[in-house]
Short mmCIF file of C-alpha atoms and ligand atoms in Angstrom, two decimals:
data_model
loop_
_atom_site.label_atom_id
_atom_site.label_comp_id
_atom_site.label_asym_id
_atom_site.label_seq_id
_atom_site.Cartn_x
_atom_site.Cartn_y
_atom_site.Cartn_z
CA MET Z 1 212.32 69.66 75.27
CA LEU Z 2 208.59 69.16 75.44
CA PHE Z 3 208.90 69.02 79.20
CA ASN Z 4 210.83 72.29 79.27
CA ARG Z 5 208.24 74.02 77.10
CA ALA Z 6 205.39 72.81 79.21
CA ARG Z 7 207.29 74.01 82.25
CA HIS Z 8 207.81 77.39 80.58
CA PHE Z 9 204.08 77.89 80.00
CA LEU Z 10 203.31 76.68 83.46
CA LEU Z 11 205.77 79.20 84.92
CA ALA Z 12 204.38 82.01 82.72
CA GLY Z 13 200.95 81.29 84.16
CA LEU Z 14 202.24 81.06 87.67
CA ALA Z 15 204.15 84.33 87.40
CA ALA Z 16 200.90 86.18 87.80
CA SER Z 17 200.06 84.29 90.98
CA PRO Z 18 201.25 85.17 94.48
CA PHE Z 19 202.61 81.66 94.78
CA PHE Z 20 205.15 82.29 92.07
CA LEU Z 21 207.67 84.19 94.17
CA ALA Z 22 207.61 81.56 96.85
CA SER Z 23 208.12 78.78 94.35
CA CYS Z 24 210.67 80.30 91.98
CA ARG Z 25 213.59 79.71 94.31
CA ALA Z 26 212.89 76.00 94.17
CA GLU Z 27 212.86 76.26 90.36
CA LEU Z 28 216.59 77.13 90.23
CA SER Z 29 218.47 74.09 88.99
CA ASP Z 30 221.62 73.10 90.86
CA SER Z 31 223.84 74.58 88.15
CA ASP Z 32 221.82 77.84 88.04
CA LEU Z 33 222.07 78.07 91.80
CA ALA Z 34 225.82 77.45 91.73
CA ALA Z 35 226.29 80.12 89.03
CA LYS Z 36 224.16 82.65 90.93
CA ALA Z 37 226.02 81.90 94.17
CA ARG Z 38 229.43 82.16 92.50
CA ALA Z 39 228.52 85.56 91.00
CA ILE Z 40 227.34 86.89 94.38
CA HIS Z 41 230.36 85.38 96.11
CA ASP Z 42 232.69 87.18 93.69
CA ARG Z 43 230.93 90.54 94.15
CA VAL Z 44 230.74 90.70 97.95
CA LEU Z 45 233.73 91.25 100.25
CA THR Z 46 234.33 87.90 101.93
CA VAL Z 47 236.05 87.96 105.32
CA ASP Z 48 237.04 85.10 107.62
CA THR Z 49 237.89 86.41 111.09
CA HIS Z 50 239.84 83.46 112.40
CA CYS Z 51 242.40 80.91 111.26
CA ASP Z 52 245.53 79.50 112.89
CA THR Z 53 247.50 79.18 109.67
CA ALA Z 54 250.08 81.74 110.80
CA SER Z 55 251.35 79.22 113.37
CA ARG Z 56 252.69 77.26 110.38
CA LEU Z 57 254.74 80.18 109.07
CA PRO Z 58 257.70 80.68 111.45
CA GLY Z 59 260.64 78.53 110.46
CA GLY Z 60 259.87 78.89 106.77
CA THR Z 61 259.50 75.19 105.96
CA TRP Z 62 255.83 75.44 104.89
CA ASP Z 63 255.12 77.76 101.95
CA ILE Z 64 251.79 79.62 102.02
CA GLY Z 65 252.32 80.93 98.46
CA VAL Z 66 252.16 77.45 96.96
CA ARG Z 67 248.97 75.47 96.36
CA HIS Z 68 248.65 72.38 98.54
CA GLU Z 69 246.27 69.55 97.71
CA PRO Z 70 243.16 69.76 99.94
CA GLY Z 71 242.47 66.88 102.30
CA ARG Z 72 246.05 66.10 103.30
CA ARG Z 73 247.13 66.87 106.82
CA GLU Z 74 250.43 68.43 105.71
CA SER Z 75 248.51 70.73 103.32
CA GLY Z 76 246.73 72.63 106.06
CA LYS Z 77 243.42 74.32 105.34
CA ILE Z 78 244.62 77.64 103.90
CA ASP Z 79 247.19 78.85 101.42
CA LEU Z 80 247.08 81.90 99.16
CA PRO Z 81 246.27 80.05 95.89
CA ARG Z 82 243.44 78.15 97.59
CA MET Z 83 242.14 81.40 99.10
CA ALA Z 84 241.77 82.73 95.55
CA GLU Z 85 240.12 79.48 94.45
CA GLY Z 86 237.55 79.62 97.23
CA GLY Z 87 236.94 83.34 96.64
CA LEU Z 88 238.01 84.40 100.13
CA ASP Z 89 239.07 88.06 99.96
CA ALA Z 90 240.24 88.75 103.49
CA GLN Z 91 241.60 86.58 106.25
CA PHE Z 92 242.38 87.48 109.83
CA PHE Z 93 245.53 85.50 110.60
CA ALA Z 94 245.75 84.75 114.30
CA VAL Z 95 248.97 85.23 116.20
CA PHE Z 96 248.30 82.32 118.52
CA VAL Z 97 250.14 81.74 121.78
CA GLY Z 98 249.11 78.83 124.03
CA GLN Z 99 248.63 79.70 127.70
CA GLY Z 100 251.70 79.03 129.81
CA GLU Z 101 252.83 80.04 133.29
CA ARG Z 102 251.69 83.42 134.54
CA ALA Z 103 255.10 84.70 135.55
CA GLU Z 104 257.82 86.88 134.05
CA GLN Z 105 259.58 84.07 132.20
CA GLY Z 106 256.30 82.90 130.66
CA TYR Z 107 255.36 86.43 129.54
CA THR Z 108 258.77 86.90 127.93
CA ARG Z 109 258.53 83.63 126.00
CA ALA Z 110 254.95 84.38 124.94
CA LYS Z 111 255.90 87.81 123.63
CA GLU Z 112 258.90 86.40 121.79
CA TRP Z 113 256.69 83.82 120.06
CA ALA Z 114 254.09 86.48 119.19
CA LEU Z 115 256.78 88.72 117.66
CA LYS Z 116 258.16 85.78 115.71
CA THR Z 117 254.71 85.01 114.27
CA LEU Z 118 254.12 88.69 113.46
CA GLU Z 119 257.45 88.76 111.64
CA ALA Z 120 256.46 85.63 109.70
CA ILE Z 121 253.16 87.22 108.60
CA GLN Z 122 255.06 90.31 107.45
CA GLY Z 123 257.45 87.91 105.68
CA MET Z 124 254.52 86.37 103.79
CA VAL Z 125 253.35 89.79 102.61
CA ASP Z 126 256.89 90.77 101.57
CA LYS Z 127 257.45 87.51 99.71
CA TYR Z 128 254.15 87.53 97.79
CA PRO Z 129 253.25 91.18 97.14
CA ASN Z 130 251.28 90.23 94.02
CA LEU Z 131 249.10 87.78 95.91
CA VAL Z 132 248.50 89.42 99.28
CA GLY Z 133 248.78 92.68 101.20
CA LEU Z 134 248.63 93.61 104.86
CA ALA Z 135 245.28 95.17 105.80
CA LEU Z 136 245.07 97.52 108.77
CA THR Z 137 241.61 98.99 108.09
CA PRO Z 138 238.41 97.92 106.30
CA ASP Z 139 239.33 100.30 103.44
CA ASP Z 140 242.60 98.40 102.95
CA ALA Z 141 240.65 95.17 102.44
CA VAL Z 142 238.34 96.81 99.89
CA ARG Z 143 241.32 98.26 98.00
CA LEU Z 144 243.22 94.95 97.98
CA GLU Z 145 240.11 93.08 96.83
CA SER Z 146 239.63 95.48 93.92
CA ASN Z 147 243.27 94.81 92.90
CA GLY Z 148 242.61 91.06 92.92
CA ARG Z 149 244.88 90.51 95.91
CA ARG Z 150 244.06 88.83 99.20
CA ALA Z 151 243.89 90.96 102.35
CA ALA Z 152 245.76 89.73 105.41
CA PHE Z 153 244.46 91.15 108.68
CA ILE Z 154 246.11 90.21 111.96
CA GLY Z 155 244.39 89.16 115.17
CA MET Z 156 246.10 87.95 118.34
CA GLU Z 157 244.63 84.82 119.90
CA ASN Z 158 245.25 85.01 123.62
CA GLY Z 159 246.22 88.17 125.47
CA TYR Z 160 248.96 86.20 127.23
CA PRO Z 161 251.81 87.90 125.28
CA VAL Z 162 250.64 91.24 126.73
CA GLY Z 163 251.84 89.87 130.08
CA LYS Z 164 251.16 92.53 132.67
CA THR Z 165 252.62 95.32 130.56
CA LEU Z 166 249.90 97.48 129.00
CA SER Z 167 252.32 99.21 126.60
CA ASN Z 168 252.83 95.87 124.81
CA ILE Z 169 249.38 96.35 123.26
CA GLU Z 170 250.46 99.49 121.39
CA GLU Z 171 253.61 97.67 120.27
CA PHE Z 172 251.46 94.87 118.82
CA TYR Z 173 249.08 97.42 117.29
CA LYS Z 174 251.98 99.06 115.46
CA LEU Z 175 252.89 95.64 114.03
CA GLY Z 176 249.37 95.27 112.62
CA VAL Z 177 247.30 93.55 115.34
CA ARG Z 178 243.65 94.62 115.01
CA TYR Z 179 241.89 92.29 117.40
CA ILE Z 180 242.91 90.59 120.61
CA THR Z 181 241.19 87.41 121.83
CA LEU Z 182 241.44 88.12 125.53
CA CYS Z 183 242.19 84.54 126.58
CA HIS Z 184 242.49 81.02 125.19
CA SER Z 185 241.58 77.68 126.78
CA ARG Z 186 242.83 78.62 130.26
CA ASP Z 187 242.37 81.55 132.59
CA ASN Z 188 244.96 84.30 132.28
CA ASP Z 189 245.72 87.66 133.91
CA ILE Z 190 243.10 89.40 131.76
CA CYS Z 191 240.07 87.17 132.28
CA ASP Z 192 238.73 83.68 132.89
CA SER Z 193 238.36 81.21 130.07
CA SER Z 194 235.22 79.25 129.18
CA THR Z 195 237.16 75.98 129.24
CA ASP Z 196 239.57 76.18 132.16
CA ARG Z 197 239.47 72.86 133.93
CA GLN Z 198 241.24 74.32 137.00
CA GLY Z 199 237.98 75.04 138.69
CA PRO Z 200 234.37 76.13 138.32
CA GLU Z 201 234.92 79.55 139.81
CA ASP Z 202 234.34 82.21 137.18
CA ARG Z 203 235.97 85.45 138.24
CA GLY Z 204 235.32 87.17 134.94
CA LEU Z 205 237.40 90.14 133.81
CA SER Z 206 240.22 91.23 136.15
CA ASP Z 207 241.11 94.83 136.98
CA PHE Z 208 244.05 94.49 134.62
CA GLY Z 209 241.62 93.07 132.03
CA ARG Z 210 239.55 96.27 132.32
CA GLU Z 211 242.68 98.28 131.54
CA VAL Z 212 243.35 96.01 128.55
CA VAL Z 213 239.84 96.61 127.20
CA ALA Z 214 240.24 100.38 127.66
CA GLU Z 215 243.60 100.32 125.90
CA CYS Z 216 242.12 98.35 122.97
CA ASN Z 217 239.28 100.91 122.76
CA ARG Z 218 241.81 103.74 122.80
CA LEU Z 219 244.00 102.22 120.07
CA GLY Z 220 241.21 100.94 117.79
CA ILE Z 221 241.76 97.22 118.39
CA MET Z 222 238.66 94.99 118.39
CA VAL Z 223 238.11 93.12 121.65
CA ASP Z 224 237.41 89.44 120.94
CA ILE Z 225 235.55 87.40 123.54
CA SER Z 226 235.74 83.99 121.87
CA HIS Z 227 237.17 81.57 124.49
CA ALA Z 228 236.18 83.90 127.37
CA SER Z 229 233.92 82.61 130.16
CA ASP Z 230 230.31 83.79 130.39
CA ARG Z 231 231.09 86.14 133.22
CA SER Z 232 234.14 87.52 131.39
CA PHE Z 233 231.86 88.13 128.39
CA PHE Z 234 229.33 90.15 130.39
CA ASP Z 235 232.09 92.02 132.24
CA VAL Z 236 233.68 93.00 128.92
CA LEU Z 237 230.33 94.29 127.65
CA LYS Z 238 230.09 96.52 130.72
CA ALA Z 239 233.68 97.75 130.35
CA THR Z 240 233.92 98.41 126.60
CA LYS Z 241 233.15 101.70 124.88
CA ALA Z 242 233.07 100.06 121.43
CA PRO Z 243 231.31 97.04 119.91
CA ILE Z 244 233.07 93.71 120.44
CA ILE Z 245 233.40 90.52 118.42
CA ALA Z 246 233.34 86.78 118.97
CA SER Z 247 235.85 85.94 116.22
CA HIS Z 248 235.09 82.18 116.18
CA SER Z 249 232.17 80.94 118.28
CA SER Z 250 228.86 79.29 117.44
CA CYS Z 251 225.44 79.04 119.10
CA ARG Z 252 224.98 77.13 122.35
CA ALA Z 253 221.29 76.60 121.55
CA LEU Z 254 222.32 74.32 118.67
CA SER Z 255 225.42 72.75 120.19
CA ASP Z 256 225.75 72.91 123.96
CA ASN Z 257 229.42 73.77 124.36
CA ALA Z 258 231.03 76.31 126.69
CA ARG Z 259 232.88 77.82 123.70
CA ASN Z 260 229.56 78.79 122.10
CA LEU Z 261 227.36 81.77 123.00
CA SER Z 262 223.98 81.35 124.68
CA ASP Z 263 220.93 83.15 123.26
CA GLU Z 264 221.14 85.60 126.16
CA MET Z 265 224.76 86.37 125.23
CA ILE Z 266 223.89 86.80 121.53
CA ARG Z 267 221.11 89.25 122.44
CA ALA Z 268 223.51 91.23 124.65
CA LEU Z 269 226.12 91.21 121.89
CA ALA Z 270 223.58 92.59 119.41
CA ARG Z 271 222.59 95.37 121.84
CA ASN Z 272 226.30 96.28 122.01
CA GLY Z 273 226.38 96.44 118.17
CA GLY Z 274 228.90 93.59 118.02
CA VAL Z 275 229.04 90.43 115.94
CA ILE Z 276 229.31 86.65 116.37
CA GLN Z 277 231.43 84.96 113.72
CA ILE Z 278 230.21 81.37 113.37
CA CYS Z 279 232.97 78.81 113.98
CA PHE Z 280 233.42 75.71 111.76
CA LEU Z 281 234.78 73.46 114.51
CA SER Z 282 232.60 70.36 114.29
CA ASN Z 283 231.87 69.96 118.02
CA TYR Z 284 230.72 73.60 118.20
CA VAL Z 285 228.40 73.06 115.22
CA ARG Z 286 226.74 69.90 116.52
CA ALA Z 287 227.23 67.89 119.68
CA PRO Z 288 229.30 64.82 118.78
CA GLN Z 289 227.66 61.39 118.66
CA PRO Z 290 228.57 59.20 121.65
CA ASN Z 291 231.82 57.39 120.86
CA PRO Z 292 232.99 55.77 124.12
CA GLY Z 293 236.30 54.42 122.76
CA ARG Z 294 237.24 57.83 121.41
CA GLU Z 295 236.13 59.66 124.56
CA LYS Z 296 238.19 57.34 126.78
CA ALA Z 297 241.27 57.72 124.55
CA LEU Z 298 240.91 61.52 124.54
CA GLN Z 299 240.50 61.63 128.31
CA GLU Z 300 243.68 59.61 128.70
CA LEU Z 301 245.47 61.96 126.35
CA GLU Z 302 244.27 64.96 128.30
CA ALA Z 303 245.32 63.41 131.62
CA LYS Z 304 248.77 62.89 130.12
CA TYR Z 305 249.29 66.26 128.40
CA GLY Z 306 246.57 68.72 129.49
CA ALA Z 307 245.33 70.99 126.69
CA ARG Z 308 247.48 70.05 123.68
CA ARG Z 309 247.70 73.50 122.17
CA ASP Z 310 248.88 75.01 125.44
CA ILE Z 311 251.94 72.76 125.70
CA GLN Z 312 254.90 75.11 125.74
CA ASP Z 313 257.63 72.60 124.86
CA GLU Z 314 257.59 72.18 121.08
CA ALA Z 315 258.81 68.54 121.05
CA VAL Z 316 256.22 67.50 123.65
CA ARG Z 317 253.46 69.36 121.76
CA LYS Z 318 254.43 67.56 118.55
CA LYS Z 319 254.28 64.19 120.29
CA ALA Z 320 250.88 65.01 121.81
CA MET Z 321 249.54 66.06 118.38
CA GLU Z 322 250.79 62.81 116.84
CA GLU Z 323 249.05 60.79 119.54
CA TYR Z 324 245.89 62.84 118.97
CA GLU Z 325 246.04 62.05 115.24
CA ALA Z 326 246.42 58.36 116.10
CA VAL Z 327 243.23 58.55 118.23
CA ASN Z 328 241.48 60.25 115.28
CA ALA Z 329 242.58 57.48 112.95
CA ARG Z 330 241.51 54.73 115.36
CA TYR Z 331 238.18 56.30 116.40
CA PRO Z 332 237.14 58.57 113.54
CA GLN Z 333 234.41 61.09 114.22
CA GLU Z 334 231.91 62.14 111.59
CA LYS Z 335 232.10 65.89 111.13
CA ALA Z 336 229.15 68.26 111.18
CA THR Z 337 227.82 69.32 107.78
CA LEU Z 338 227.67 72.65 105.96
CA PRO Z 339 223.83 72.88 106.25
CA GLU Z 340 224.19 72.33 110.02
CA LEU Z 341 226.74 75.15 110.10
CA VAL Z 342 224.42 77.50 108.20
CA ASP Z 343 221.69 76.61 110.74
CA HIS Z 344 223.80 78.60 113.23
CA ILE Z 345 223.74 81.64 110.94
CA ASP Z 346 219.95 81.23 110.59
CA HIS Z 347 219.63 80.95 114.37
CA VAL Z 348 221.41 84.25 115.06
CA ILE Z 349 219.37 86.00 112.37
CA LYS Z 350 216.08 84.70 113.78
CA LEU Z 351 217.17 85.78 117.25
CA VAL Z 352 218.53 89.29 116.63
CA GLY Z 353 218.39 90.08 112.90
CA ILE Z 354 220.79 90.10 109.98
CA ASP Z 355 223.35 92.62 111.32
CA TYR Z 356 225.15 90.60 113.98
CA VAL Z 357 226.52 87.44 112.38
CA GLY Z 358 229.52 86.50 110.27
CA ILE Z 359 232.07 83.77 109.61
CA GLY Z 360 235.19 82.73 111.57
CA THR Z 361 236.29 79.31 110.35
CA ASP Z 362 239.08 78.38 112.79
CA PHE Z 363 240.76 76.63 109.86
CA ASP Z 364 244.09 75.12 110.96
CA GLY Z 365 242.86 75.40 114.54
CA GLY Z 366 240.39 72.52 114.30
CA GLY Z 367 237.75 74.07 112.03
CA GLY Z 368 236.23 72.30 109.01
CA VAL Z 369 232.86 70.71 108.23
CA GLN Z 370 231.65 68.27 105.59
CA GLY Z 371 231.07 70.36 102.49
CA CYS Z 372 233.44 73.16 103.51
CA ASP Z 373 236.59 71.62 104.89
CA ASP Z 374 239.20 74.02 103.58
CA VAL Z 375 239.39 77.53 102.16
CA SER Z 376 239.05 76.36 98.54
CA GLU Z 377 235.43 75.41 99.37
CA MET Z 378 234.40 78.72 100.93
CA PHE Z 379 231.98 79.62 98.12
CA ARG Z 380 229.87 76.64 99.21
CA VAL Z 381 228.72 78.72 102.19
CA THR Z 382 227.30 81.24 99.73
CA GLU Z 383 225.64 78.44 97.76
CA GLU Z 384 223.88 77.26 100.90
CA LEU Z 385 222.82 80.83 101.75
CA VAL Z 386 221.42 81.32 98.23
CA ARG Z 387 219.65 77.96 98.51
CA ARG Z 388 217.97 79.24 101.67
CA GLY Z 389 216.77 82.38 99.92
CA TYR Z 390 219.14 85.01 101.32
CA SER Z 391 219.51 88.10 99.13
CA GLU Z 392 222.85 89.44 97.92
CA LYS Z 393 222.56 92.34 100.37
CA GLU Z 394 222.07 89.94 103.27
CA ILE Z 395 224.89 87.68 102.11
CA ALA Z 396 227.21 90.70 101.88
CA LYS Z 397 226.46 91.50 105.53
CA ILE Z 398 227.08 87.92 106.66
CA TRP Z 399 230.29 87.56 104.66
CA GLY Z 400 232.03 90.66 105.93
CA GLY Z 401 229.73 93.69 105.98
CA ASN Z 402 228.82 93.16 109.62
CA VAL Z 403 232.31 92.65 111.00
CA MET Z 404 233.69 95.53 108.91
CA ARG Z 405 230.91 97.75 110.33
CA VAL Z 406 232.09 96.78 113.84
CA PHE Z 407 235.71 97.45 112.86
CA ARG Z 408 234.82 100.90 111.47
CA ARG Z 409 232.94 101.74 114.66
CA VAL Z 410 235.92 100.57 116.77
CA ILE Z 411 238.17 102.91 114.76
CA ALA Z 412 235.66 105.77 115.18
CA VAL Z 413 235.47 105.23 118.95
CA SER Z 414 239.27 105.29 119.09
CA SER Z 415 239.36 108.71 117.44
CA GLU Z 416 236.49 109.95 119.64
CA LEU Z 417 238.59 108.93 122.63
CA GLY Z 418 241.24 111.30 121.32
CA ARG Z 419 243.91 108.92 120.24
ZN1 LIG E 1 240.47 79.45 119.21
#
């Protein structure tokens, strides 16, 4: 008590000094900070631009409307009750299709799988109308949030299901798709990937890819360059009439990985008015510690199966995932931490300002860091931002304001183009 009083008088004296403002942030106790962060978190619109949870929906055996205990593999990282718990208002659910053969049969299968996933997302919305609604515009998300419901946006991860048929894009748009990640971990007919082990040659965006970008601009679909190669990225910037997004990528300056954006790319993205949505995948947040046993086991696994998520045969993919989990159990890897993740947000802000950064977790696609490992812990990001002195206005931009600004501009460009 005496201590608190003495502290009170000390603070009253300090309030008149210029040092007070600088020191008052440090005066917030942990519980005051948590309460302040929670209040801000509840007021701002929180948007995550990437998760792979929708891949769990087709088949109907896993129920997104039921709370699953965090930390268990079978629980996944996102369900609707945990979204509410973590205060996440809007989620872009990715319609993910792994890259397969670039021929008619492959395109047909890819489109079938995409339609199946789209149907499953619609099924979720139909089954749980009190918990979630489909969002097609930023205004939809705001309206759903004010009703206390979650907003489900749809993105498509990999343009592979478009095949070589441009009209597929409008078909997907009509089913709710509002961004398209042009490629995944391998090159496709649209552009080259940042991680294609087929060869070092980077051909960038193809002629067909330019048509895809133009069609997205025309329809009001955000073009997503996460996974694209550096050359593809710069080609897209030249081709697009609207701002673009990186729905789940981090900063190469902090973790040297081809999936992350270099400072030069982040500057170019800011000039375009776009946004980088920081990804929670541990290796993108910090370069992994050397772990020779693990690296050897993973190399062997890759030699055997190639990229696991691109395996087209479901039984083979399941087996590869099981073997991957066994490697994880045998050679565990310490994950990056939440403060290290927020360092990426700081980095973008120092580089280009507050208007070009957001959050794209990649939950259920490999994302998760110590301190924020599933959607129920999302408010911890806000806690860390408050701890670092960000204002509510700045936090609102990071959490969704920036990407919704891009989305609104993309819609405006679409109507300017006379759609
Ligand atoms: Zn991805």
